[in-house]
Short mmCIF file of C-alpha atoms in Angstrom, two decimals:
data_model
loop_
_atom_site.label_atom_id
_atom_site.label_comp_id
_atom_site.label_asym_id
_atom_site.label_seq_id
_atom_site.Cartn_x
_atom_site.Cartn_y
_atom_site.Cartn_z
CA UNK A 1157 -30.10 0.96 0.64
CA UNK A 1158 -27.43 -1.22 2.43
CA UNK A 1159 -24.63 -3.41 1.23
CA UNK A 1160 -24.46 -6.60 1.77
CA UNK A 1161 -20.77 -7.63 2.37
CA UNK A 1162 -19.76 -11.08 0.64
CA UNK A 1163 -17.12 -11.72 3.67
CA UNK A 1164 -17.03 -10.16 7.18
CA UNK A 1165 -14.33 -11.26 9.52
CA UNK A 1166 -12.15 -10.17 12.05
CA UNK A 1167 -8.21 -10.62 12.56
CA UNK A 1168 -5.55 -9.62 14.47
CA UNK A 1169 -2.13 -8.61 13.19
CA UNK A 1170 1.53 -10.60 14.82
CA UNK A 1171 4.32 -7.97 14.32
CA UNK A 1172 6.31 -10.49 12.43
CA UNK A 1173 3.44 -10.53 9.86
CA UNK A 1174 3.09 -7.00 9.78
CA UNK A 1175 7.37 -6.61 9.30
CA UNK A 1176 6.73 -8.97 5.97
CA UNK A 1177 3.63 -6.59 5.10
CA UNK A 1178 5.80 -3.43 5.47
CA UNK A 1179 8.23 -5.07 3.78
CA UNK A 1180 6.29 -5.92 0.73
CA UNK A 1181 5.33 -2.22 0.55
CA UNK A 1182 8.73 -1.18 0.46
CA UNK A 1183 9.70 -3.46 -1.95
CA UNK A 1184 7.08 -1.65 -3.97
CA UNK A 1185 7.11 2.03 -2.83
CA UNK A 1186 10.07 2.55 -1.64
CA UNK A 1187 12.99 0.76 -2.48
CA UNK A 1188 13.00 1.42 -5.69
CA UNK A 1189 13.05 5.46 -5.45
CA UNK A 1190 15.67 4.91 -2.64
CA UNK A 1191 17.64 2.26 -4.82
CA UNK A 1192 18.42 5.32 -7.40
CA UNK A 1193 18.69 8.27 -5.83
CA UNK A 1194 21.33 5.84 -4.24
CA UNK A 1195 23.12 5.22 -7.72
CA UNK A 1196 22.54 8.77 -8.05
CA UNK A 1197 24.82 9.93 -4.72
CA UNK A 1198 27.59 6.88 -5.47
CA UNK A 1199 28.15 8.03 -9.55
CA UNK A 1200 28.92 11.59 -7.96
CA UNK A 1201 31.01 10.52 -5.31
CA UNK A 1202 33.04 8.37 -7.60
CA UNK A 1203 33.19 11.81 -9.88
CA UNK A 1204 34.36 13.16 -6.63
CA UNK A 1205 36.65 10.41 -6.46
CA UNK A 1206 38.32 11.30 -10.13
CA UNK A 1207 38.05 14.72 -9.51
CA UNK A 1208 40.39 14.23 -6.07
CA UNK A 1209 42.71 11.58 -7.94
CA UNK A 1210 43.47 14.30 -10.68
CA UNK A 1211 44.35 16.66 -8.36
CA UNK A 1212 45.05 16.02 -4.14
CA UNK A 1213 45.31 19.39 -3.18
CA UNK A 1214 41.00 19.63 -4.10
CA UNK A 1215 39.81 19.82 -0.54
CA UNK A 1216 36.71 20.33 -1.56
CA UNK A 1217 36.17 17.27 -3.78
CA UNK A 1218 36.98 15.00 -0.67
CA UNK A 1219 33.98 17.26 2.10
CA UNK A 1220 31.50 16.04 -1.67
CA UNK A 1221 32.80 12.34 -1.52
CA UNK A 1222 32.19 12.08 2.59
CA UNK A 1223 28.86 13.95 1.85
CA UNK A 1224 27.75 11.84 -1.91
CA UNK A 1225 28.94 8.79 0.44
CA UNK A 1226 26.43 9.71 3.87
CA UNK A 1227 23.43 10.83 1.21
CA UNK A 1228 24.14 6.94 -0.37
CA UNK A 1229 23.40 5.66 2.98
CA UNK A 1230 21.19 6.99 4.67
CA UNK A 1231 19.21 6.70 1.55
CA UNK A 1232 20.07 2.46 2.75
CA UNK A 1233 19.43 3.17 6.58
CA UNK A 1234 16.52 4.88 6.57
CA UNK A 1235 13.78 2.64 5.23
CA UNK A 1236 15.49 0.00 7.15
CA UNK A 1237 14.84 2.42 10.53
CA UNK A 1238 11.78 3.23 9.83
CA UNK A 1239 9.97 -0.32 9.55
CA UNK A 1240 11.94 -1.31 12.66
CA UNK A 1241 10.38 1.13 13.77
CA UNK A 1242 7.23 0.18 13.18
CA UNK A 1243 7.38 -3.15 13.85
CA UNK A 1244 8.54 -2.41 17.25
CA UNK A 1245 5.61 0.04 17.35
CA UNK A 1246 2.99 -2.37 16.59
CA UNK A 1247 4.68 -4.89 19.37
CA UNK A 1248 3.60 -2.50 21.76
CA UNK A 1249 0.92 -2.36 21.13
CA UNK A 1250 -0.17 -5.77 21.78
CA UNK A 1251 -2.72 -7.27 19.51
CA UNK A 1252 -5.00 -5.64 17.82
CA UNK A 1253 -8.44 -6.48 15.93
CA UNK A 1254 -8.81 -4.78 12.19
CA UNK A 1255 -12.73 -6.09 10.52
CA UNK A 1256 -12.65 -6.03 6.79
CA UNK A 1257 -15.81 -6.35 5.26
CA UNK A 1258 -15.69 -7.31 0.89
CA UNK A 1259 -18.87 -6.17 -0.99
CA UNK A 1260 -19.76 -6.42 -4.47
CA UNK A 1261 -18.52 -2.98 -5.00
CA UNK A 1262 -16.30 -1.76 -1.90
CA UNK A 1263 -13.98 -3.13 1.14
CA UNK A 1264 -14.20 -1.88 4.75
CA UNK A 1265 -11.48 -1.83 6.77
CA UNK A 1266 -11.78 -0.68 10.01
CA UNK A 1267 -10.04 -1.53 13.81
CA UNK A 1268 -12.39 -2.91 16.39
CA UNK A 1269 -12.34 -1.37 19.62
CA UNK A 1270 -11.82 -2.60 22.79
CA UNK A 1271 -13.74 -5.59 24.08
CA UNK A 1272 -16.68 -5.60 25.83
CA UNK A 1273 -15.36 -7.25 29.20
CA UNK A 1274 -12.36 -4.72 29.49
CA UNK A 1275 -15.36 -1.72 29.06
CA UNK A 1276 -17.06 -3.17 31.18
CA UNK A 1277 -14.66 -2.00 34.11
CA UNK A 1278 -14.20 0.74 33.55
CA UNK A 1279 -17.91 2.59 32.78
CA UNK A 1280 -19.76 3.15 35.51
CA UNK A 1281 -21.97 0.29 37.01
CA UNK A 1282 -25.94 -0.10 35.48
CA UNK A 1283 -26.10 3.78 34.58
CA UNK A 1284 -27.28 2.79 30.81
CA UNK A 1285 -24.42 4.68 29.27
CA UNK A 1286 -21.85 2.70 28.06
CA UNK A 1287 -24.16 1.69 25.11
CA UNK A 1288 -23.79 5.93 24.23
CA UNK A 1289 -20.08 5.57 24.87
CA UNK A 1290 -19.74 1.58 23.08
CA UNK A 1291 -21.06 3.88 19.56
CA UNK A 1292 -18.36 6.85 19.98
CA UNK A 1293 -15.52 4.39 20.31
CA UNK A 1294 -16.30 2.54 17.32
CA UNK A 1295 -14.12 3.62 14.22
CA UNK A 1296 -15.89 4.68 10.89
CA UNK A 1297 -14.49 1.30 8.52
CA UNK A 1298 -12.65 2.93 5.98
CA UNK A 1299 -14.71 2.35 2.36
CA UNK A 1300 -12.64 1.93 -0.87
CA UNK A 1301 -14.20 1.01 -3.84
CA UNK A 1302 -13.42 -1.48 -6.07
CA UNK A 1303 -13.11 0.50 -9.10
CA UNK A 1304 -10.94 2.90 -7.68
CA UNK A 1305 -7.21 2.66 -7.62
CA UNK A 1306 -7.17 -0.97 -5.46
CA UNK A 1307 -4.78 -3.56 -5.99
CA UNK A 1308 -4.01 -6.47 -4.68
CA UNK A 1309 -0.48 -8.28 -4.10
CA UNK A 1310 -0.89 -11.76 -3.06
CA UNK A 1311 2.28 -13.94 -0.86
CA UNK A 1312 2.35 -16.72 1.35
CA UNK A 1313 1.76 -15.60 4.37
CA UNK A 1314 -0.70 -12.57 3.60
CA UNK A 1315 -1.99 -10.26 1.24
CA UNK A 1316 -1.12 -6.80 0.74
CA UNK A 1317 -4.28 -5.01 -0.40
CA UNK A 1318 -2.81 -1.31 -1.82
CA UNK A 1319 -4.78 1.74 -1.96
CA UNK A 1320 -3.16 4.17 -3.94
CA UNK A 1321 1.04 4.11 -3.62
CA UNK A 1322 0.34 5.64 0.64
CA UNK A 1323 -2.22 2.80 1.67
CA UNK A 1324 -1.91 -0.22 2.25
CA UNK A 1325 -3.61 -3.10 4.36
CA UNK A 1326 -2.12 -6.83 5.08
CA UNK A 1327 -4.37 -9.66 5.81
CA UNK A 1328 -2.53 -12.29 6.85
CA UNK A 1329 -3.70 -15.90 5.09
CA UNK A 1330 -4.13 -17.60 8.55
CA UNK A 1331 -6.71 -16.16 9.48
CA UNK A 1332 -9.16 -17.03 6.73
CA UNK A 1333 -10.04 -20.50 4.76
CA UNK A 1334 -9.50 -20.94 1.62
CA UNK A 1335 -13.15 -19.65 0.28
CA UNK A 1336 -12.10 -16.72 2.14
CA UNK A 1337 -8.72 -16.27 0.61
CA UNK A 1338 -10.53 -16.37 -2.98
CA UNK A 1339 -13.16 -13.50 -1.95
CA UNK A 1340 -10.52 -11.70 -1.17
CA UNK A 1341 -9.09 -12.38 -4.38
CA UNK A 1342 -11.10 -11.43 -6.19
CA UNK A 1343 -11.05 -7.89 -4.58
CA UNK A 1344 -8.37 -5.96 -7.50
CA UNK A 1345 -6.50 -7.62 -10.31
CA UNK A 1346 -3.28 -8.79 -8.60
CA UNK A 1347 -0.41 -6.84 -9.45
#
């Protein structure tokens, strides 16, 4: 028996919405670890500065100061570089269309294939192969059970659906009316 959707809708994510959603994900899971490592490297650098102050002829301490400061800078810079690279990639890909389906006990999220008008130009004329090719191009949706490790964070412009600590989905509010937003809010407890 196939389960019915309470909400089924297609939406797209702008590069700005992706940037904000990914930044929110980083604030929750990436930045805390990054800040801890930055703090450790800066404490080590301070310790080596003290050692260099006590014994100015200890050139190894100077090298370790530079290494610790470089590692602290890397911990600060890498998350920002990754976010910038991902946003640029999203901008180059254009507006991708996604589909969300919310059921009583699950959430399906998938990428929608290219519009039929584009696919029709690429297929052979009237040989009937278009329907078979279309079935091959449609990806299976990712089904997430609601009773699993799923969390929801709500922001002013978007929802961030978190599945574990590495998978996240950005759902822009502007694409959904208030009743659809209420359905999305009931997917999981807000964290």
